[in-house]
């Protein structure tokens, strides 16, 4: 069996009803399966989204998740730390598989040292070169930057000041390389123990550094959990948005399964001028990758998202 047949067969085992087609079945579980949107239509409406292969297709080996995303109708993927060979993550192999499948890599998170600790700043400057090299390997001009865990004995204000110092040191390096580091704020409910949550202080940090190479990874899931009022906060922070991710709230499943009116949010996002990919950093509900893809495609179709 060739690799593409393997992926298709394995995908079929992992989706609701156990199939990627709309063929009828006498099995009761199959009757509850979603009506499958034809692949050509799915490809059209999934074109705005980048599939987070850390959270989708978890039953597959890592590299095969890239192929699975292609089979599902995505043309782009994102992922977290690519330097984990024990998990099947080898940068050159990831890049090659993406190239073979015609998949664009839109973002990755190379795991920065904790920047609230001033003792890590020299290490961070050394780390920047590796992040830049990974951008070259993946042919993507941006990557995700975290490194904002609380430091014992330091106030939140001190943590933020020291973090900002580190970002100021790195900004000229990223500018020279022509890459963008997108700081990702978290939320205190799902990611306790961090000092950058929601819109602030990330916005203030970016505005103080004032560099085209330092922006925010505006993850609507974290913004909703921390601040709510997604459209107004997005409008107020739009000048510092470098990359977008989303998931419904509060359980982090795909849009349409919980409380966020993503149709209105994404329409406003495009009106404001964001033309980039939207990272689908969500857990498919009930581990049903097919249904999650259909839900995303239907969301895009309902608002003509391109």
mmCIF file of C-alpha atoms in Angstrom:
data_model
loop_
_atom_site.group_PDB
_atom_site.id
_atom_site.type_symbol
_atom_site.label_atom_id
_atom_site.label_comp_id
_atom_site.label_asym_id
_atom_site.label_seq_id
_atom_site.Cartn_x
_atom_site.Cartn_y
_atom_site.Cartn_z
ATOM 1 C CA UNK A 1 0.000 0.000 0.000
ATOM 2 C CA UNK A 2 1.468 3.403 -0.982
ATOM 3 C CA UNK A 3 1.648 6.300 1.495
ATOM 4 C CA UNK A 4 -1.360 8.212 0.127
ATOM 5 C CA UNK A 5 -3.553 5.114 0.318
ATOM 6 C CA UNK A 6 -2.294 4.528 3.853
ATOM 7 C CA UNK A 7 -3.181 8.066 4.911
ATOM 8 C CA UNK A 8 -6.633 7.881 3.352
ATOM 9 C CA UNK A 9 -7.302 4.519 4.965
ATOM 10 C CA UNK A 10 -6.066 5.659 8.361
ATOM 11 C CA UNK A 11 -8.066 8.867 8.176
ATOM 12 C CA UNK A 12 -11.139 6.843 7.467
ATOM 13 C CA UNK A 13 -10.617 4.918 10.674
ATOM 14 C CA UNK A 14 -10.395 8.116 12.672
ATOM 15 C CA UNK A 15 -13.496 10.028 11.550
ATOM 16 C CA UNK A 16 -17.129 9.752 12.562
ATOM 17 C CA UNK A 17 -18.862 6.904 10.874
ATOM 18 C CA UNK A 18 -15.514 5.452 9.863
ATOM 19 C CA UNK A 19 -15.484 6.825 6.278
ATOM 20 C CA UNK A 20 -14.483 9.813 4.179
ATOM 21 C CA UNK A 21 -17.280 9.338 1.675
ATOM 22 C CA UNK A 22 -21.016 9.877 1.851
ATOM 23 C CA UNK A 23 -21.852 6.289 0.985
ATOM 24 C CA UNK A 24 -24.846 4.945 2.825
ATOM 25 C CA UNK A 25 -24.402 2.343 5.520
ATOM 26 C CA UNK A 26 -26.692 0.141 7.487
ATOM 27 C CA UNK A 27 -24.566 0.632 10.574
ATOM 28 C CA UNK A 28 -26.370 2.819 13.128
ATOM 29 C CA UNK A 29 -23.233 4.811 13.923
ATOM 30 C CA UNK A 30 -22.641 5.520 10.237
ATOM 31 C CA UNK A 31 -26.142 6.968 9.942
ATOM 32 C CA UNK A 32 -25.104 9.660 12.411
ATOM 33 C CA UNK A 33 -22.032 10.603 10.377
ATOM 34 C CA UNK A 34 -21.936 14.045 8.764
ATOM 35 C CA UNK A 35 -22.861 14.607 5.144
ATOM 36 C CA UNK A 36 -19.423 14.956 3.612
ATOM 37 C CA UNK A 37 -18.779 18.145 1.654
ATOM 38 C CA UNK A 38 -17.126 17.200 -1.656
ATOM 39 C CA UNK A 39 -13.353 17.563 -1.493
ATOM 40 C CA UNK A 40 -13.199 20.255 -4.186
ATOM 41 C CA UNK A 41 -15.652 22.401 -2.232
ATOM 42 C CA UNK A 42 -13.840 21.714 1.021
ATOM 43 C CA UNK A 43 -10.535 22.770 -0.533
ATOM 44 C CA UNK A 44 -12.124 26.036 -1.628
ATOM 45 C CA UNK A 45 -13.537 26.964 1.765
ATOM 46 C CA UNK A 46 -10.634 25.688 3.846
ATOM 47 C CA UNK A 47 -8.244 27.860 1.860
ATOM 48 C CA UNK A 48 -8.144 30.561 4.548
ATOM 49 C CA UNK A 49 -7.215 28.142 7.346
ATOM 50 C CA UNK A 50 -3.969 26.557 8.446
ATOM 51 C CA UNK A 51 -4.455 23.214 10.180
ATOM 52 C CA UNK A 52 -2.639 22.857 13.490
ATOM 53 C CA UNK A 53 -1.277 19.330 13.177
ATOM 54 C CA UNK A 54 -0.401 19.142 16.866
ATOM 55 C CA UNK A 55 -4.130 19.079 17.654
ATOM 56 C CA UNK A 56 -5.589 17.428 14.550
ATOM 57 C CA UNK A 57 -4.989 13.845 13.345
ATOM 58 C CA UNK A 58 -3.428 12.850 16.659
ATOM 59 C CA UNK A 59 -3.855 9.167 15.830
ATOM 60 C CA UNK A 60 -1.252 9.511 13.054
ATOM 61 C CA UNK A 61 2.565 9.798 13.116
ATOM 62 C CA UNK A 62 3.592 13.445 12.910
ATOM 63 C CA UNK A 63 4.743 13.597 9.285
ATOM 64 C CA UNK A 64 1.658 11.736 8.128
ATOM 65 C CA UNK A 65 -0.484 14.460 9.665
ATOM 66 C CA UNK A 66 0.773 16.802 6.936
ATOM 67 C CA UNK A 67 -0.487 14.363 4.319
ATOM 68 C CA UNK A 68 -3.736 13.937 6.240
ATOM 69 C CA UNK A 69 -4.292 17.707 6.248
ATOM 70 C CA UNK A 70 -3.882 17.694 2.468
ATOM 71 C CA UNK A 71 -6.303 14.798 2.096
ATOM 72 C CA UNK A 72 -8.832 16.630 4.253
ATOM 73 C CA UNK A 73 -8.736 19.704 2.021
ATOM 74 C CA UNK A 74 -6.265 22.060 3.746
ATOM 75 C CA UNK A 75 -3.445 23.727 1.826
ATOM 76 C CA UNK A 76 -1.523 24.937 4.886
ATOM 77 C CA UNK A 77 -0.376 23.676 8.294
ATOM 78 C CA UNK A 78 1.130 25.058 11.483
ATOM 79 C CA UNK A 79 2.776 23.271 14.396
ATOM 80 C CA UNK A 80 4.623 23.827 17.665
ATOM 81 C CA UNK A 81 8.256 22.987 18.436
ATOM 82 C CA UNK A 82 9.767 21.219 15.396
ATOM 83 C CA UNK A 83 12.928 20.150 17.244
ATOM 84 C CA UNK A 84 11.557 16.974 18.801
ATOM 85 C CA UNK A 85 12.921 13.939 16.936
ATOM 86 C CA UNK A 86 11.476 11.491 19.454
ATOM 87 C CA UNK A 87 8.042 12.722 18.364
ATOM 88 C CA UNK A 88 8.906 12.315 14.698
ATOM 89 C CA UNK A 89 9.761 16.007 14.252
ATOM 90 C CA UNK A 90 12.853 16.655 12.157
ATOM 91 C CA UNK A 91 12.789 20.062 10.434
ATOM 92 C CA UNK A 92 14.160 18.963 7.062
ATOM 93 C CA UNK A 93 11.773 16.007 6.935
ATOM 94 C CA UNK A 94 8.835 18.239 7.872
ATOM 95 C CA UNK A 95 9.774 20.710 5.154
ATOM 96 C CA UNK A 96 10.214 17.972 2.569
ATOM 97 C CA UNK A 97 6.860 16.346 3.339
ATOM 98 C CA UNK A 98 5.136 19.723 3.122
ATOM 99 C CA UNK A 99 6.816 20.378 -0.230
ATOM 100 C CA UNK A 100 5.845 16.933 -1.537
ATOM 101 C CA UNK A 101 2.209 17.547 -0.582
ATOM 102 C CA UNK A 102 2.084 21.122 -1.863
ATOM 103 C CA UNK A 103 1.409 22.356 1.662
ATOM 104 C CA UNK A 104 2.371 25.815 2.950
ATOM 105 C CA UNK A 105 3.799 26.086 6.483
ATOM 106 C CA UNK A 106 2.389 29.222 8.099
ATOM 107 C CA UNK A 107 3.790 29.272 11.642
ATOM 108 C CA UNK A 108 5.768 27.255 14.176
ATOM 109 C CA UNK A 109 6.735 27.665 17.836
ATOM 110 C CA UNK A 110 10.410 26.906 18.443
ATOM 111 C CA UNK A 111 10.269 27.104 22.249
ATOM 112 C CA UNK A 112 12.096 30.199 23.452
ATOM 113 C CA UNK A 113 13.845 30.268 26.839
ATOM 114 C CA UNK A 114 12.028 32.013 29.659
ATOM 115 C CA UNK A 115 12.579 35.703 28.969
ATOM 116 C CA UNK A 116 11.394 36.985 32.322
ATOM 117 C CA UNK A 117 14.735 35.713 33.652
ATOM 118 C CA UNK A 118 17.492 38.174 32.770
ATOM 119 C CA UNK A 119 20.014 35.329 33.047
ATOM 120 C CA UNK A 120 18.440 33.793 29.931
ATOM 121 C CA UNK A 121 18.941 36.823 27.697
ATOM 122 C CA UNK A 122 22.329 35.815 26.282
ATOM 123 C CA UNK A 123 20.936 32.353 25.646
ATOM 124 C CA UNK A 124 17.972 33.958 23.903
ATOM 125 C CA UNK A 125 20.198 35.956 21.561
ATOM 126 C CA UNK A 126 21.969 32.727 20.595
ATOM 127 C CA UNK A 127 18.566 31.057 20.195
ATOM 128 C CA UNK A 128 17.423 33.674 17.677
ATOM 129 C CA UNK A 129 19.783 32.329 15.024
ATOM 130 C CA UNK A 130 18.228 28.875 15.251
ATOM 131 C CA UNK A 131 14.744 30.343 14.900
ATOM 132 C CA UNK A 132 15.828 32.314 11.829
ATOM 133 C CA UNK A 133 17.365 29.202 10.277
ATOM 134 C CA UNK A 134 14.119 27.316 10.828
ATOM 135 C CA UNK A 135 12.236 30.079 9.016
ATOM 136 C CA UNK A 136 14.541 29.440 6.070
ATOM 137 C CA UNK A 137 14.017 25.686 6.221
ATOM 138 C CA UNK A 138 10.223 26.030 6.380
ATOM 139 C CA UNK A 139 10.088 28.985 3.969
ATOM 140 C CA UNK A 140 7.909 30.946 6.360
ATOM 141 C CA UNK A 141 8.748 34.527 7.428
ATOM 142 C CA UNK A 142 7.271 34.323 10.926
ATOM 143 C CA UNK A 143 7.352 32.163 14.038
ATOM 144 C CA UNK A 144 5.640 32.100 17.403
ATOM 145 C CA UNK A 145 7.363 33.425 20.521
ATOM 146 C CA UNK A 146 6.388 32.626 24.114
ATOM 147 C CA UNK A 147 8.866 32.418 27.021
ATOM 148 C CA UNK A 148 6.713 34.301 29.517
ATOM 149 C CA UNK A 149 6.425 32.032 32.538
ATOM 150 C CA UNK A 150 6.266 33.742 35.926
ATOM 151 C CA UNK A 151 9.618 34.084 37.700
ATOM 152 C CA UNK A 152 9.582 33.282 41.394
ATOM 153 C CA UNK A 153 10.327 36.333 43.517
ATOM 154 C CA UNK A 154 9.596 38.826 40.735
ATOM 155 C CA UNK A 155 6.494 40.957 40.402
ATOM 156 C CA UNK A 156 4.432 40.932 37.232
ATOM 157 C CA UNK A 157 5.761 44.402 36.427
ATOM 158 C CA UNK A 158 9.360 43.193 36.781
ATOM 159 C CA UNK A 159 8.639 40.141 34.596
ATOM 160 C CA UNK A 160 7.207 42.347 31.859
ATOM 161 C CA UNK A 161 10.057 44.859 32.015
ATOM 162 C CA UNK A 162 12.714 42.144 31.764
ATOM 163 C CA UNK A 163 10.812 40.373 28.967
ATOM 164 C CA UNK A 164 10.591 43.647 27.056
ATOM 165 C CA UNK A 165 14.330 44.164 27.432
ATOM 166 C CA UNK A 166 14.937 40.778 25.806
ATOM 167 C CA UNK A 167 12.589 41.576 22.923
ATOM 168 C CA UNK A 168 14.357 44.900 22.329
ATOM 169 C CA UNK A 169 17.681 43.066 22.082
ATOM 170 C CA UNK A 170 16.314 40.588 19.543
ATOM 171 C CA UNK A 171 14.276 42.962 17.377
ATOM 172 C CA UNK A 172 17.231 44.298 15.290
ATOM 173 C CA UNK A 173 18.392 40.726 14.674
ATOM 174 C CA UNK A 174 14.983 39.700 13.364
ATOM 175 C CA UNK A 175 14.703 42.885 11.298
ATOM 176 C CA UNK A 176 18.051 42.210 9.620
ATOM 177 C CA UNK A 177 16.967 38.649 8.835
ATOM 178 C CA UNK A 178 13.580 39.792 7.508
ATOM 179 C CA UNK A 179 11.554 37.613 9.860
ATOM 180 C CA UNK A 180 8.760 38.325 12.325
ATOM 181 C CA UNK A 181 8.465 36.967 15.864
ATOM 182 C CA UNK A 182 4.839 36.896 16.998
ATOM 183 C CA UNK A 183 4.478 37.043 20.770
ATOM 184 C CA UNK A 184 1.625 34.776 21.864
ATOM 185 C CA UNK A 185 -0.380 35.873 24.901
ATOM 186 C CA UNK A 186 -2.086 33.010 26.734
ATOM 187 C CA UNK A 187 -5.021 32.985 29.147
ATOM 188 C CA UNK A 188 -4.885 32.375 32.912
ATOM 189 C CA UNK A 189 -7.477 29.583 32.860
ATOM 190 C CA UNK A 190 -5.873 27.130 30.424
ATOM 191 C CA UNK A 191 -2.281 28.324 30.884
ATOM 192 C CA UNK A 192 -1.792 29.420 34.484
ATOM 193 C CA UNK A 193 1.600 30.697 35.563
ATOM 194 C CA UNK A 194 2.270 33.167 32.738
ATOM 195 C CA UNK A 195 2.535 36.952 32.834
ATOM 196 C CA UNK A 196 1.312 37.749 29.297
ATOM 197 C CA UNK A 197 -2.390 37.008 28.941
ATOM 198 C CA UNK A 198 -4.952 38.502 26.571
ATOM 199 C CA UNK A 199 -4.437 41.843 24.844
ATOM 200 C CA UNK A 200 -2.302 43.422 27.535
ATOM 201 C CA UNK A 201 0.589 43.613 28.210
ATOM 202 C CA UNK A 202 1.402 42.163 24.782
ATOM 203 C CA UNK A 203 0.128 45.239 22.964
ATOM 204 C CA UNK A 204 2.127 47.607 25.154
ATOM 205 C CA UNK A 205 5.282 45.527 24.689
ATOM 206 C CA UNK A 206 4.947 45.563 20.898
ATOM 207 C CA UNK A 207 4.246 49.282 20.804
ATOM 208 C CA UNK A 208 7.207 50.054 23.046
ATOM 209 C CA UNK A 209 9.575 47.912 20.965
ATOM 210 C CA UNK A 210 8.061 49.459 17.801
ATOM 211 C CA UNK A 211 9.477 46.997 15.290
ATOM 212 C CA UNK A 212 7.931 45.423 12.173
ATOM 213 C CA UNK A 213 9.589 42.195 13.314
ATOM 214 C CA UNK A 214 7.789 42.071 16.680
ATOM 215 C CA UNK A 215 4.023 41.590 16.543
ATOM 216 C CA UNK A 216 1.363 39.502 18.304
ATOM 217 C CA UNK A 217 0.006 36.062 17.579
ATOM 218 C CA UNK A 218 -3.616 37.078 18.128
ATOM 219 C CA UNK A 219 -5.210 33.837 19.257
ATOM 220 C CA UNK A 220 -8.957 34.453 19.537
ATOM 221 C CA UNK A 221 -9.328 31.550 21.955
ATOM 222 C CA UNK A 222 -6.942 33.107 24.483
ATOM 223 C CA UNK A 223 -8.421 36.560 23.875
ATOM 224 C CA UNK A 224 -11.941 35.301 24.495
ATOM 225 C CA UNK A 225 -10.988 33.480 27.682
ATOM 226 C CA UNK A 226 -9.073 36.493 29.021
ATOM 227 C CA UNK A 227 -10.903 39.553 27.728
ATOM 228 C CA UNK A 228 -14.022 38.647 25.711
ATOM 229 C CA UNK A 229 -15.486 41.371 23.481
ATOM 230 C CA UNK A 230 -13.439 39.998 20.585
ATOM 231 C CA UNK A 231 -14.253 42.483 17.855
ATOM 232 C CA UNK A 232 -13.613 45.642 19.874
ATOM 233 C CA UNK A 233 -10.323 44.324 21.280
ATOM 234 C CA UNK A 234 -9.251 43.198 17.813
ATOM 235 C CA UNK A 235 -9.998 46.647 16.389
ATOM 236 C CA UNK A 236 -8.013 48.313 19.160
ATOM 237 C CA UNK A 237 -5.035 45.999 18.712
ATOM 238 C CA UNK A 238 -5.098 45.454 14.971
ATOM 239 C CA UNK A 239 -1.967 47.511 14.319
ATOM 240 C CA UNK A 240 0.045 44.901 16.234
ATOM 241 C CA UNK A 241 -1.486 41.701 14.848
ATOM 242 C CA UNK A 242 1.011 39.540 12.965
ATOM 243 C CA UNK A 243 -0.761 36.181 12.887
ATOM 244 C CA UNK A 244 -4.197 34.845 13.781
ATOM 245 C CA UNK A 245 -5.312 31.623 15.474
ATOM 246 C CA UNK A 246 -8.722 30.520 16.629
ATOM 247 C CA UNK A 247 -10.750 27.953 18.531
ATOM 248 C CA UNK A 248 -14.182 28.068 20.076
ATOM 249 C CA UNK A 249 -14.546 28.723 23.796
ATOM 250 C CA UNK A 250 -14.400 27.429 26.468
ATOM 251 C CA UNK A 251 -13.399 23.884 25.422
ATOM 252 C CA UNK A 252 -11.144 24.805 22.479
ATOM 253 C CA UNK A 253 -13.015 22.832 19.846
ATOM 254 C CA UNK A 254 -13.632 24.003 16.277
ATOM 255 C CA UNK A 255 -15.760 27.104 15.629
ATOM 256 C CA UNK A 256 -19.481 26.463 15.679
ATOM 257 C CA UNK A 257 -19.421 24.054 18.603
ATOM 258 C CA UNK A 258 -19.474 26.541 21.490
ATOM 259 C CA UNK A 259 -20.070 30.233 22.281
ATOM 260 C CA UNK A 260 -18.132 32.448 19.858
ATOM 261 C CA UNK A 261 -19.934 34.052 16.871
ATOM 262 C CA UNK A 262 -16.982 33.539 14.567
ATOM 263 C CA UNK A 263 -18.815 34.611 11.428
ATOM 264 C CA UNK A 264 -18.975 38.210 12.639
ATOM 265 C CA UNK A 265 -15.444 38.093 14.051
ATOM 266 C CA UNK A 266 -13.817 36.823 10.854
ATOM 267 C CA UNK A 267 -15.770 39.177 8.625
ATOM 268 C CA UNK A 268 -14.493 42.103 10.693
ATOM 269 C CA UNK A 269 -10.965 40.676 10.587
ATOM 270 C CA UNK A 270 -10.992 40.754 6.786
ATOM 271 C CA UNK A 271 -12.590 44.217 6.752
ATOM 272 C CA UNK A 272 -9.710 45.494 8.868
ATOM 273 C CA UNK A 273 -7.295 44.222 6.242
ATOM 274 C CA UNK A 274 -5.878 40.952 7.558
ATOM 275 C CA UNK A 275 -5.266 38.802 4.487
ATOM 276 C CA UNK A 276 -3.136 36.055 6.008
ATOM 277 C CA UNK A 277 -3.903 32.519 7.106
ATOM 278 C CA UNK A 278 -5.988 31.778 10.182
ATOM 279 C CA UNK A 279 -4.506 29.002 12.289
ATOM 280 C CA UNK A 280 -7.036 26.337 13.256
ATOM 281 C CA UNK A 281 -5.425 25.667 16.629
ATOM 282 C CA UNK A 282 -8.360 23.722 17.976
ATOM 283 C CA UNK A 283 -9.116 20.196 19.147
ATOM 284 C CA UNK A 284 -11.651 18.554 16.834
ATOM 285 C CA UNK A 285 -14.685 17.805 18.970
ATOM 286 C CA UNK A 286 -15.009 14.101 19.787
ATOM 287 C CA UNK A 287 -11.681 13.652 17.941
ATOM 288 C CA UNK A 288 -13.700 13.826 14.721
ATOM 289 C CA UNK A 289 -11.305 15.476 12.268
ATOM 290 C CA UNK A 290 -13.693 15.223 9.341
ATOM 291 C CA UNK A 291 -16.538 16.943 11.156
ATOM 292 C CA UNK A 292 -14.187 19.671 12.340
ATOM 293 C CA UNK A 293 -13.034 20.307 8.772
ATOM 294 C CA UNK A 294 -16.635 20.419 7.563
ATOM 295 C CA UNK A 295 -17.544 22.856 10.335
ATOM 296 C CA UNK A 296 -14.668 25.150 9.357
ATOM 297 C CA UNK A 297 -15.568 24.939 5.677
ATOM 298 C CA UNK A 298 -19.224 25.673 6.407
ATOM 299 C CA UNK A 299 -18.238 28.673 8.524
ATOM 300 C CA UNK A 300 -16.157 30.065 5.663
ATOM 301 C CA UNK A 301 -18.913 29.350 3.155
ATOM 302 C CA UNK A 302 -21.549 31.048 5.285
ATOM 303 C CA UNK A 303 -19.633 34.361 5.190
ATOM 304 C CA UNK A 304 -17.862 33.886 1.840
ATOM 305 C CA UNK A 305 -14.484 33.936 3.590
ATOM 306 C CA UNK A 306 -11.615 33.988 1.153
#
